[in-house]
Amino acid sequence: PEDLAARTGMSLAATLAGSAFANCGPGLVHSLAISVAGDATASYGAAAAVFLPHALQGLIPDRITRIAKIGELLNNEPLGLPPDEAADWTIQRITDLRAELGLPVQLDQIGIAEPDFDTVARQAASIRQLTGLASERSHTCQLDLLHMSQRSI
């Protein structure tokens, strides 16, 4: 609370994130985390931590270069790996960070069970629909990510 520069930086980051959401809406991870946090004992951040590695894994190979770039940012320097290995490294690093921080790794740790999947997926799809991003596949994509998140990476 005493660090004005840190508070200013966090305020700017929150403002930029809000602006990004206003312009392009939430993605799969964010819409699911919002939906789960509304119904479970978990926070938004804990829910997002469960979904993120699975979502990134599901984006390979379509977004492999972007996922590799995230790895470079996490590492603070180029990884020196081919894109597929860099993407795998990135997902593993996010998984390791999640463990280091003591965040949940599976849905059952945040109070979500398979009978809840359809409701959670529909809520998440409706969040995306509010922003004009929903498609016929939204509900299916949400369900796929929920199923993948039953296990830990």
Short mmCIF file of C-alpha atoms in Angstrom, two decimals:
data_model
loop_
_atom_site.label_atom_id
_atom_site.label_comp_id
_atom_site.label_asym_id
_atom_site.label_seq_id
_atom_site.Cartn_x
_atom_site.Cartn_y
_atom_site.Cartn_z
CA PRO A 1 0.00 0.00 0.00
CA GLU A 2 2.90 2.38 0.58
CA ASP A 3 4.50 1.85 -2.83
CA LEU A 4 2.97 4.55 -5.01
CA ALA A 5 4.79 3.40 -8.16
CA ALA A 6 3.50 -0.17 -7.73
CA ARG A 7 -0.05 1.03 -7.08
CA THR A 8 0.13 3.31 -10.11
CA GLY A 9 1.40 0.45 -12.29
CA MET A 10 -1.35 -1.89 -11.10
CA SER A 11 -3.98 0.80 -11.73
CA LEU A 12 -2.70 1.28 -15.26
CA ALA A 13 -2.65 -2.50 -15.85
CA ALA A 14 -6.24 -2.82 -14.59
CA THR A 15 -7.35 0.06 -16.81
CA LEU A 16 -5.68 -1.45 -19.88
CA ALA A 17 -7.20 -4.85 -19.14
CA GLY A 18 -10.64 -3.28 -18.81
CA SER A 19 -10.14 -1.48 -22.08
CA ALA A 20 -9.10 -4.71 -23.79
CA PHE A 21 -12.19 -6.52 -22.50
CA ALA A 22 -14.39 -3.64 -23.61
CA ASN A 23 -12.95 -3.85 -27.12
CA CYS A 24 -12.76 -7.60 -27.66
CA GLY A 25 -14.56 -9.29 -24.76
CA PRO A 26 -13.45 -12.21 -22.65
CA GLY A 27 -11.94 -15.35 -24.10
CA LEU A 28 -12.76 -18.91 -23.11
CA VAL A 29 -10.63 -18.92 -19.94
CA HIS A 30 -12.00 -15.63 -18.69
CA SER A 31 -15.65 -16.36 -19.42
CA LEU A 32 -15.39 -19.77 -17.72
CA ALA A 33 -13.58 -18.28 -14.73
CA ILE A 34 -16.25 -15.61 -14.36
CA SER A 35 -18.97 -18.26 -14.54
CA VAL A 36 -17.26 -20.57 -12.03
CA ALA A 37 -16.42 -17.79 -9.60
CA GLY A 38 -20.08 -16.82 -9.54
CA ASP A 39 -21.24 -20.30 -8.53
CA ALA A 40 -18.40 -21.96 -6.64
CA THR A 41 -16.30 -21.36 -3.60
CA ALA A 42 -13.35 -20.45 -5.82
CA SER A 43 -12.15 -17.02 -6.80
CA TYR A 44 -11.93 -15.87 -10.39
CA GLY A 45 -8.11 -16.15 -10.26
CA ALA A 46 -8.17 -19.71 -8.92
CA ALA A 47 -10.62 -20.76 -11.64
CA ALA A 48 -8.55 -19.09 -14.36
CA ALA A 49 -5.46 -20.91 -13.03
CA VAL A 50 -7.20 -24.25 -13.55
CA PHE A 51 -8.27 -23.43 -17.12
CA LEU A 52 -5.27 -21.56 -18.55
CA PRO A 53 -2.79 -24.41 -19.23
CA HIS A 54 -5.53 -26.52 -20.80
CA ALA A 55 -6.70 -23.65 -22.99
CA LEU A 56 -3.16 -22.98 -24.19
CA GLN A 57 -2.66 -26.66 -24.93
CA GLY A 58 -5.87 -26.62 -26.95
CA LEU A 59 -4.56 -23.69 -29.02
CA ILE A 60 -1.55 -25.64 -30.28
CA PRO A 61 -0.81 -25.68 -33.25
CA ASP A 62 -3.00 -22.74 -34.33
CA ARG A 63 -1.34 -20.23 -31.98
CA ILE A 64 2.00 -21.92 -31.40
CA THR A 65 4.07 -18.81 -32.20
CA ARG A 66 2.07 -16.67 -29.78
CA ILE A 67 2.32 -19.27 -27.03
CA ALA A 68 6.09 -19.46 -27.63
CA LYS A 69 6.26 -15.65 -27.30
CA ILE A 70 4.49 -15.86 -23.94
CA GLY A 71 7.27 -18.24 -22.87
CA GLU A 72 9.91 -15.72 -23.85
CA LEU A 73 8.13 -13.08 -21.80
CA LEU A 74 7.92 -15.42 -18.81
CA ASN A 75 11.62 -16.24 -19.21
CA ASN A 76 12.67 -12.59 -19.77
CA GLU A 77 14.72 -13.68 -22.78
CA PRO A 78 14.47 -15.83 -25.90
CA LEU A 79 14.15 -19.52 -25.16
CA GLY A 80 16.27 -20.63 -28.10
CA LEU A 81 13.85 -23.47 -28.84
CA PRO A 82 11.79 -24.39 -31.90
CA PRO A 83 8.22 -23.04 -31.62
CA ASP A 84 6.66 -26.38 -30.65
CA GLU A 85 9.16 -26.93 -27.83
CA ALA A 86 8.86 -23.30 -26.73
CA ALA A 87 5.07 -23.67 -26.54
CA ASP A 88 5.44 -26.84 -24.45
CA TRP A 89 7.96 -25.02 -22.20
CA THR A 90 5.50 -22.16 -21.77
CA ILE A 91 2.65 -24.41 -20.69
CA GLN A 92 4.94 -26.27 -18.31
CA ARG A 93 6.23 -22.99 -16.82
CA ILE A 94 2.68 -21.76 -16.24
CA THR A 95 1.86 -25.11 -14.65
CA ASP A 96 4.95 -24.84 -12.43
CA LEU A 97 4.06 -21.28 -11.41
CA ARG A 98 0.57 -22.44 -10.52
CA ALA A 99 2.06 -25.13 -8.24
CA GLU A 100 4.59 -22.71 -6.69
CA LEU A 101 1.74 -20.36 -5.81
CA GLY A 102 -0.40 -23.17 -4.39
CA LEU A 103 -3.19 -22.59 -6.88
CA PRO A 104 -5.71 -25.33 -7.73
CA VAL A 105 -4.96 -27.60 -10.66
CA GLN A 106 -8.27 -29.41 -11.20
CA LEU A 107 -11.95 -28.51 -11.19
CA ASP A 108 -12.79 -30.62 -8.15
CA GLN A 109 -10.46 -28.39 -6.12
CA ILE A 110 -12.69 -25.40 -6.87
CA GLY A 111 -16.00 -27.12 -6.30
CA ILE A 112 -16.97 -27.93 -9.89
CA ALA A 113 -18.07 -31.46 -10.79
CA GLU A 114 -19.09 -32.96 -14.13
CA PRO A 115 -22.85 -32.59 -13.47
CA ASP A 116 -22.21 -28.80 -13.32
CA PHE A 117 -20.46 -28.61 -16.69
CA ASP A 118 -23.44 -27.86 -18.90
CA THR A 119 -24.68 -25.05 -16.65
CA VAL A 120 -21.22 -23.52 -16.32
CA ALA A 121 -20.62 -23.76 -20.08
CA ARG A 122 -23.97 -22.11 -20.87
CA GLN A 123 -23.27 -19.28 -18.42
CA ALA A 124 -19.81 -18.77 -19.90
CA ALA A 125 -21.20 -18.80 -23.44
CA SER A 126 -23.79 -16.20 -22.44
CA ILE A 127 -21.00 -13.96 -21.10
CA ARG A 128 -19.28 -14.21 -24.46
CA GLN A 129 -22.62 -13.61 -26.21
CA LEU A 130 -23.03 -10.31 -24.37
CA THR A 131 -19.84 -9.13 -26.05
CA GLY A 132 -20.83 -10.43 -29.47
CA LEU A 133 -18.16 -13.15 -29.47
CA ALA A 134 -20.36 -16.19 -29.03
CA SER A 135 -20.76 -18.56 -31.89
CA GLU A 136 -22.45 -21.87 -32.45
CA ARG A 137 -19.28 -23.46 -31.13
CA SER A 138 -19.05 -21.43 -27.90
CA HIS A 139 -20.95 -23.89 -25.74
CA THR A 140 -19.05 -26.84 -27.20
CA CYS A 141 -15.69 -25.12 -26.69
CA GLN A 142 -16.60 -24.30 -23.10
CA LEU A 143 -17.59 -27.93 -22.45
CA ASP A 144 -14.38 -29.21 -24.05
CA LEU A 145 -12.27 -26.98 -21.80
CA LEU A 146 -14.23 -28.07 -18.72
CA HIS A 147 -13.62 -31.73 -19.56
CA MET A 148 -9.90 -31.13 -20.11
CA SER A 149 -9.70 -29.30 -16.78
CA GLN A 150 -10.86 -32.35 -14.83
CA ARG A 151 -7.28 -33.54 -14.84
CA SER A 152 -4.12 -31.72 -13.93
CA ILE A 153 -1.36 -30.97 -16.39
#
